[in-house]
Structure formats: C-alpha cells, structure tokens
PDB file of C-alpha atoms in Angstrom:
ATOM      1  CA  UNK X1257      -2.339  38.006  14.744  1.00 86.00           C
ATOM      2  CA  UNK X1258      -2.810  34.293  14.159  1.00 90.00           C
ATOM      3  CA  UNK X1259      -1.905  33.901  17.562  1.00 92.00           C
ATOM      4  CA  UNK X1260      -5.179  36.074  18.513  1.00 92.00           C
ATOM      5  CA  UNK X1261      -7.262  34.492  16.248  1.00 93.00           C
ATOM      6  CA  UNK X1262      -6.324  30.889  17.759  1.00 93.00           C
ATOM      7  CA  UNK X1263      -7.458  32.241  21.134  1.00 92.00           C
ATOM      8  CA  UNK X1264     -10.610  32.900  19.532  1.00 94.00           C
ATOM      9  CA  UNK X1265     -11.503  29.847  17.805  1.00 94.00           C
ATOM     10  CA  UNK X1266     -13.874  27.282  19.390  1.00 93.00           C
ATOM     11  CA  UNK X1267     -12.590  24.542  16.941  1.00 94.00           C
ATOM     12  CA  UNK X1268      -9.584  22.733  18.735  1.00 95.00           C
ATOM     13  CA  UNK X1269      -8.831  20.954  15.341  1.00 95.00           C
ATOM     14  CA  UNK X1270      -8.463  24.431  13.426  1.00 95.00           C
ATOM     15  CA  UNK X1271      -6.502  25.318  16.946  1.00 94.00           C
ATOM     16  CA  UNK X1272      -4.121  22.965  16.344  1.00 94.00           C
ATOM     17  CA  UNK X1273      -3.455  23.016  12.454  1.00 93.00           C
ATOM     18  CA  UNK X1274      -2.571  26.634  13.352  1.00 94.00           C
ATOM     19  CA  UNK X1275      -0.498  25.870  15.998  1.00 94.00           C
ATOM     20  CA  UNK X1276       2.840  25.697  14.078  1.00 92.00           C
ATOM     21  CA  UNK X1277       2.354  29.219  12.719  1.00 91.00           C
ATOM     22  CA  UNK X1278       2.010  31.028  16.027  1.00 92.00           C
ATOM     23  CA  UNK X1279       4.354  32.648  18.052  1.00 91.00           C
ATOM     24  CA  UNK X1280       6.185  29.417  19.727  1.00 90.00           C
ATOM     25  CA  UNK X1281       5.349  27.295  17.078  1.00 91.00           C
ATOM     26  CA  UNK X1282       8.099  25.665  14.993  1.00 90.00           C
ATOM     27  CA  UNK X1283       7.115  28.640  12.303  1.00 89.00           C
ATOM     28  CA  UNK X1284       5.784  31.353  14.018  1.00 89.00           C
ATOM     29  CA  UNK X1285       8.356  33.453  13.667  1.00 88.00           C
ATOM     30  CA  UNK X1286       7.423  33.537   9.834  1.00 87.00           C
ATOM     31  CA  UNK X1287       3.683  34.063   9.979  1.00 87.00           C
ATOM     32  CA  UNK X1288       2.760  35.314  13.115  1.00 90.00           C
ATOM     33  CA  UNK X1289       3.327  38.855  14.132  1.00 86.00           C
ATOM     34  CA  UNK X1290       1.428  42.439  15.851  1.00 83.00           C
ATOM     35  CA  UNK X1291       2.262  43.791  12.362  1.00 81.00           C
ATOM     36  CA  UNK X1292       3.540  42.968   8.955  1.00 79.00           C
ATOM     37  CA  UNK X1293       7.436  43.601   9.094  1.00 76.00           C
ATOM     38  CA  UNK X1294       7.268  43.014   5.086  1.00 80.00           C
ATOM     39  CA  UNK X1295       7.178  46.461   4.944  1.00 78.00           C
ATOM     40  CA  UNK X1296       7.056  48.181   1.523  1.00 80.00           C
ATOM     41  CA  UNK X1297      10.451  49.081   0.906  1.00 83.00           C
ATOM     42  CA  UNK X1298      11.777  50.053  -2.986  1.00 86.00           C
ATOM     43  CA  UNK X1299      14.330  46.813  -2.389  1.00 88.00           C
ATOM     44  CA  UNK X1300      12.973  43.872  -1.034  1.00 88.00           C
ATOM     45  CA  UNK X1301      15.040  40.295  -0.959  1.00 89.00           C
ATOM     46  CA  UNK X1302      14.052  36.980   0.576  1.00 88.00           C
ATOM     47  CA  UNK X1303      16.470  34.230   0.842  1.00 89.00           C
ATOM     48  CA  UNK X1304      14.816  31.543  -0.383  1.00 89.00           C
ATOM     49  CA  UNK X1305      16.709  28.189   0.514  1.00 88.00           C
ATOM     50  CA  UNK X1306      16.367  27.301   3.657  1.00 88.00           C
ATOM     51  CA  UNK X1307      12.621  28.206   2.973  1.00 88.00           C
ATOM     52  CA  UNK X1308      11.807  25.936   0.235  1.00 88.00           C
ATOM     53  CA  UNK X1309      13.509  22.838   2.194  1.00 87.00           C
ATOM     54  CA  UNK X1310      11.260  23.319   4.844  1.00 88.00           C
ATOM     55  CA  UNK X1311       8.459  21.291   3.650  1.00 85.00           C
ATOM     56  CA  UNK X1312       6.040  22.388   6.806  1.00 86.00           C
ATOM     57  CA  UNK X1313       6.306  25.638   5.881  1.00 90.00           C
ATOM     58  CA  UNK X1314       7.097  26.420   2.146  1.00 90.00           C
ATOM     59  CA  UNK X1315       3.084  26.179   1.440  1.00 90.00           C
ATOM     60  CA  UNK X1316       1.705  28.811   4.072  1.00 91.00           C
ATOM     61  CA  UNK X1317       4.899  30.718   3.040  1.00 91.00           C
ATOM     62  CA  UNK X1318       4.890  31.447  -0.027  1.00 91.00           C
ATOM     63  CA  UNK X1319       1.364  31.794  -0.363  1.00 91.00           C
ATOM     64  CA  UNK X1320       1.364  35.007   1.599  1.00 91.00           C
ATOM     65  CA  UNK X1321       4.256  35.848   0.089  1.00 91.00           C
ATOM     66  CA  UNK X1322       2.550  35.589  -3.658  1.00 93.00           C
ATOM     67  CA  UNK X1323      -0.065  37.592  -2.443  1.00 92.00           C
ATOM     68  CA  UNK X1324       2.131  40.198  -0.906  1.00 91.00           C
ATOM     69  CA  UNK X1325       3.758  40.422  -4.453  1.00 92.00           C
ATOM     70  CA  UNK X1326       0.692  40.750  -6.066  1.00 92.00           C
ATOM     71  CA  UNK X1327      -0.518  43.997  -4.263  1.00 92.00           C
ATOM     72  CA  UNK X1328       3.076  45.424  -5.407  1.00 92.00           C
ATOM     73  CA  UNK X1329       2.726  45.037  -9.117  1.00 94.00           C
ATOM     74  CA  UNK X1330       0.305  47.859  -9.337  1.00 95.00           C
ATOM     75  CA  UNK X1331       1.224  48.728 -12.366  1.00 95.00           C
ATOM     76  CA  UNK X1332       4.794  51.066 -11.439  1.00 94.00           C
ATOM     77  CA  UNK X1333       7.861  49.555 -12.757  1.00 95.00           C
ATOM     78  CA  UNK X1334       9.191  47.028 -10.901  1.00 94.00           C
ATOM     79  CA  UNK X1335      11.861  44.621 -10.950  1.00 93.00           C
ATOM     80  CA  UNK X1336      11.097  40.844  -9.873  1.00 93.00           C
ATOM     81  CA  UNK X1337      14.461  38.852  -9.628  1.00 93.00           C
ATOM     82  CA  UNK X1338      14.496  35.183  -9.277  1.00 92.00           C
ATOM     83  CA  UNK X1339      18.154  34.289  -8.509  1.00 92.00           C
ATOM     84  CA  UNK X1340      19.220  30.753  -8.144  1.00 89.00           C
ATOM     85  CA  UNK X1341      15.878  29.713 -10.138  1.00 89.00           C
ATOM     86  CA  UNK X1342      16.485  25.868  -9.918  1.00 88.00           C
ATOM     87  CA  UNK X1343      15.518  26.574  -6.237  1.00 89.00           C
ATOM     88  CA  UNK X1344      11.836  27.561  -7.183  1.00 91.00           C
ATOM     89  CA  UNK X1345      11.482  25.328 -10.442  1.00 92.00           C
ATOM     90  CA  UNK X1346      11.617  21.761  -7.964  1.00 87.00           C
ATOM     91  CA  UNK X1347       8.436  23.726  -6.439  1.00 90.00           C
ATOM     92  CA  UNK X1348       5.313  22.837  -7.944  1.00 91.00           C
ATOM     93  CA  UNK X1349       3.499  25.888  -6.793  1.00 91.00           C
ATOM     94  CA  UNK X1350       6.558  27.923  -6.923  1.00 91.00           C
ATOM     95  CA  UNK X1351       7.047  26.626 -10.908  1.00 94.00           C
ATOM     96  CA  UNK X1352       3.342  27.501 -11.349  1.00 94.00           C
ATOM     97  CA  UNK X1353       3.451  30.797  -9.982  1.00 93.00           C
ATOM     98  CA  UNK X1354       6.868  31.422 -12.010  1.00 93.00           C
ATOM     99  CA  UNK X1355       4.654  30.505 -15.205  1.00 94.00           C
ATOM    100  CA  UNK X1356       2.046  32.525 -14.570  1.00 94.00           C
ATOM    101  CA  UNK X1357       4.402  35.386 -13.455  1.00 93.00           C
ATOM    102  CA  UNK X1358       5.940  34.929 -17.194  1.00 91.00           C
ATOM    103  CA  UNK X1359       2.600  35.237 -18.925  1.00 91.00           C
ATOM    104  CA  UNK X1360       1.126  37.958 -17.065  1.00 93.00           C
ATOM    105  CA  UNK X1361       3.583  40.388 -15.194  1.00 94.00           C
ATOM    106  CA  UNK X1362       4.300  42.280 -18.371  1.00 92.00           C
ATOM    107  CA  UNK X1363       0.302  43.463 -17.987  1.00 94.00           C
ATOM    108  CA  UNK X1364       1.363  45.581 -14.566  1.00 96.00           C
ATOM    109  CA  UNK X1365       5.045  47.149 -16.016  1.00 96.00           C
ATOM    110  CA  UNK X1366       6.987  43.573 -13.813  1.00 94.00           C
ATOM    111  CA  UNK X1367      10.079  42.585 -15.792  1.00 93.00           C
ATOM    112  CA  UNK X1368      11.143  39.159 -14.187  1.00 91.00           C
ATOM    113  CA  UNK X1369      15.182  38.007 -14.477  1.00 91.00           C
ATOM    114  CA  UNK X1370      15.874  34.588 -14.250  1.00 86.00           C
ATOM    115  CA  UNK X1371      18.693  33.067 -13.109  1.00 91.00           C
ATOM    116  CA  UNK X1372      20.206  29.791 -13.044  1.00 91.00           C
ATOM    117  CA  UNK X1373      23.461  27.965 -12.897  1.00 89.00           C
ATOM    118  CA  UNK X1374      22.348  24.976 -15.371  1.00 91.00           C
ATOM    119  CA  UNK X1375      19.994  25.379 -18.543  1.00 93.00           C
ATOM    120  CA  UNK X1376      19.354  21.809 -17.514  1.00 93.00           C
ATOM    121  CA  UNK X1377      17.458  23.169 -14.350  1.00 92.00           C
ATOM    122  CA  UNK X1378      15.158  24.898 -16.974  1.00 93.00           C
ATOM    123  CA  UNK X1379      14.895  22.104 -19.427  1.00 92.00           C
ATOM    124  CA  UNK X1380      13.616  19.777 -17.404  1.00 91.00           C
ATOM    125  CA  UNK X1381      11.463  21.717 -15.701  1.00 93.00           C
ATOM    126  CA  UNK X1382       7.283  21.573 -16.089  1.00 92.00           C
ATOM    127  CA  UNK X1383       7.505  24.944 -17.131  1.00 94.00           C
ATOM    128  CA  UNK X1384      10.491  24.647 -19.756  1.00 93.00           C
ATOM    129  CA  UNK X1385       8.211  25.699 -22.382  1.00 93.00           C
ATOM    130  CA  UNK X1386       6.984  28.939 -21.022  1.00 92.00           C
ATOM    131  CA  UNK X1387      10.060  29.752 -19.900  1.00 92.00           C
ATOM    132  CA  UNK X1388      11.657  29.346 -23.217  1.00 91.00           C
ATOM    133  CA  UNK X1389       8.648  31.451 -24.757  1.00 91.00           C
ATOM    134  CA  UNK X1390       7.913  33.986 -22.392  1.00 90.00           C
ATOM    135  CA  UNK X1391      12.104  34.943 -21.886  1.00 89.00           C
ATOM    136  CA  UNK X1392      12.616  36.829 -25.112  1.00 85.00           C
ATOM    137  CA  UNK X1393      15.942  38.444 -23.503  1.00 91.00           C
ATOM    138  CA  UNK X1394      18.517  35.601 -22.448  1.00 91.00           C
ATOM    139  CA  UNK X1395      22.281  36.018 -21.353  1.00 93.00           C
ATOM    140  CA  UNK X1396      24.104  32.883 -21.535  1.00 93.00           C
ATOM    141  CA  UNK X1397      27.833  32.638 -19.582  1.00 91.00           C
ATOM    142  CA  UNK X1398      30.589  30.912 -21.498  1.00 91.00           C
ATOM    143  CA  UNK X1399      30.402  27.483 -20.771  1.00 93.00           C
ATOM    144  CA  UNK X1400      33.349  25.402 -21.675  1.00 93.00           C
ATOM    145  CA  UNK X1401      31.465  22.135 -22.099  1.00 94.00           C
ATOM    146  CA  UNK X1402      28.645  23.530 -24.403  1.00 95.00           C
ATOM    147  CA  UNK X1403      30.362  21.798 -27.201  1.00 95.00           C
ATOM    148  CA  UNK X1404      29.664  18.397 -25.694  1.00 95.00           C
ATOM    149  CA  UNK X1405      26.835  16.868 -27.126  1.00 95.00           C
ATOM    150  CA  UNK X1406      24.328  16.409 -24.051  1.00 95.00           C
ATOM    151  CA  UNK X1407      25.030  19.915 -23.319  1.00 95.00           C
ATOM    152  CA  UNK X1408      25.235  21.430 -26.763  1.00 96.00           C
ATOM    153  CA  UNK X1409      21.361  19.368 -27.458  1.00 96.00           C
ATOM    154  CA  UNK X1410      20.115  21.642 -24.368  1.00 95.00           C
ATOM    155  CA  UNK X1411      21.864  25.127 -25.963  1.00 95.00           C
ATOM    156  CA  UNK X1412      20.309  24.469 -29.287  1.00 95.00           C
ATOM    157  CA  UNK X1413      16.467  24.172 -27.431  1.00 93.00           C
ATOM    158  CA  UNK X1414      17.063  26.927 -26.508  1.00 92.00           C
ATOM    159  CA  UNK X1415      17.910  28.425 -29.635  1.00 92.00           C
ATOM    160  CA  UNK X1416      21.128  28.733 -30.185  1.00 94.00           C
ATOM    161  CA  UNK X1417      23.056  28.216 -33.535  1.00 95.00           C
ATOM    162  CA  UNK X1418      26.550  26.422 -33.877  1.00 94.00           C
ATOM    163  CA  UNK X1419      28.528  29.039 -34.016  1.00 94.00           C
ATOM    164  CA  UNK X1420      26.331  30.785 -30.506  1.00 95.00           C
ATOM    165  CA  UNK X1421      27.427  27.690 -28.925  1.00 95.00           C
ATOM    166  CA  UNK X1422      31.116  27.655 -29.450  1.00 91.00           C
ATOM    167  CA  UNK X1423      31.426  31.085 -28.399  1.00 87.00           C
TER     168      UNK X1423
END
C-alpha cells in the first residue's frame, strides 16, 4: 500500500508528496488500498468528471489507470468507450493517450467509440487530426443547425458532402 511504503521511507520530502494519496489524504481513497478493487471484470466504467476537475489528482489518476488498461488489451476483443469525449480532449495527457489509443489499439483487437456532444469539441482539439484519420466509422445525430455556416464549415472537415449535411 502507499500508505506502507510511506512508513518506510526515510525521505520526509517523498513522505509528504505522497501524503495526499494515502489513506486520510485528500485522495487516498483513489490510490491507496490492501488490494486493487479494479478488479478485472468483462464491464468496467469509470465516471470520469468529477475526476478530471480535480487537478491534484487527475495526473496520479489516470496514470495508473492507463496502465491498468494497458495490461487488458492483451490482444482479446475488447471494447474501449470514451463517452462524453470533450471531457478527456481539454486533458493534455488524456488527448495524448486518446491519440495514441487511435493509432495503436487496433494492434491488440481494442475498437475505441467516441463520443461527443459537439464536433467542435473534436475540431479544436490537438488531436483533431488523428481523430479525423484514425475514426474511419462515424455516426453523426441530426443536427438542426448543421446548415449554418460555422457549423456546416466543421461537418464538411469532417467529410461530409452537402447533401450529408442537410440530412
């Protein structure tokens, strides 16, 4: 446990950069356990939100959770849904682990869905272009304002003909 571990250390500098990710810290209860309750269930979701607006934690977070991931795409097929994407693309190590997913999961049998309210979200995203590339597949919703030019500029990056749009 990190709480263990902090017990051990002689370094009261490393004790204390710790200290927020033990049991009793302001984050322990995300880190810091006798076992791993991740488990390794078929179905696995994480609400996200609250999460990625907690600065202090979002780093130590989601690197553990990336790794976690990683061990799971052993090559079985899985299913890696990112709902309410906008969430992760404000992320800069989120976004570059969502880029990297894109260009590599494929490899190990990981089909990723992607979902967002807003093509906007996407566009101006770092990672618009892989995105666009790497998403061969795309469902777009019926959007009444589409037609509008701002909005109809962002349906035709991504593709889509006249006649796509007004439908």
């Amino acid at each position: 446990t990190l709480t263990g571990l902090t017990a051990l250390l002689q370094s009261n500098t490393l004790r204390q950069a710790l200290a927020p990710y033990v049991l009793g810290g302001a984050h322990g209860r995300l880190l810091d356990a006798d076992h791993d309750r991740l488990g390794t269930a078929d179905v696995q979701a994480f609400e996200m939100e609250e999460l990625m607006h907690s600065k202090a934690a979002v780093m130590a977070v989601l690197h553990y959770l990336f790794a976690r991931f990683d061990e799971r795409f052993d090559g079985a097929p899985t299913l890696l849904i990112l709902d309410e994407a906008w969430l992760f693309l404000d992320d800069p190590v989120f976004a570059a682990r969502i880029r990297q997913w894109l260009k590599t999961l494929r490899k190990k049998n990981v089909s990723v869905i992607f979902a967002t309210q807003s093509l906007a979200d996407i566009k101006d995203s770092s990672i618009a272009p892989a995105i666009i590339e790497s998403c061969a597949s795309r469902i777009f919703l019926p959007n009444p304002q589409a037609t509008e030019p701002q909005i109809r500029t962002i349906y035709e990056g991504f593709g889509l003909n006249s006649r796509q749009i007004e439908i």
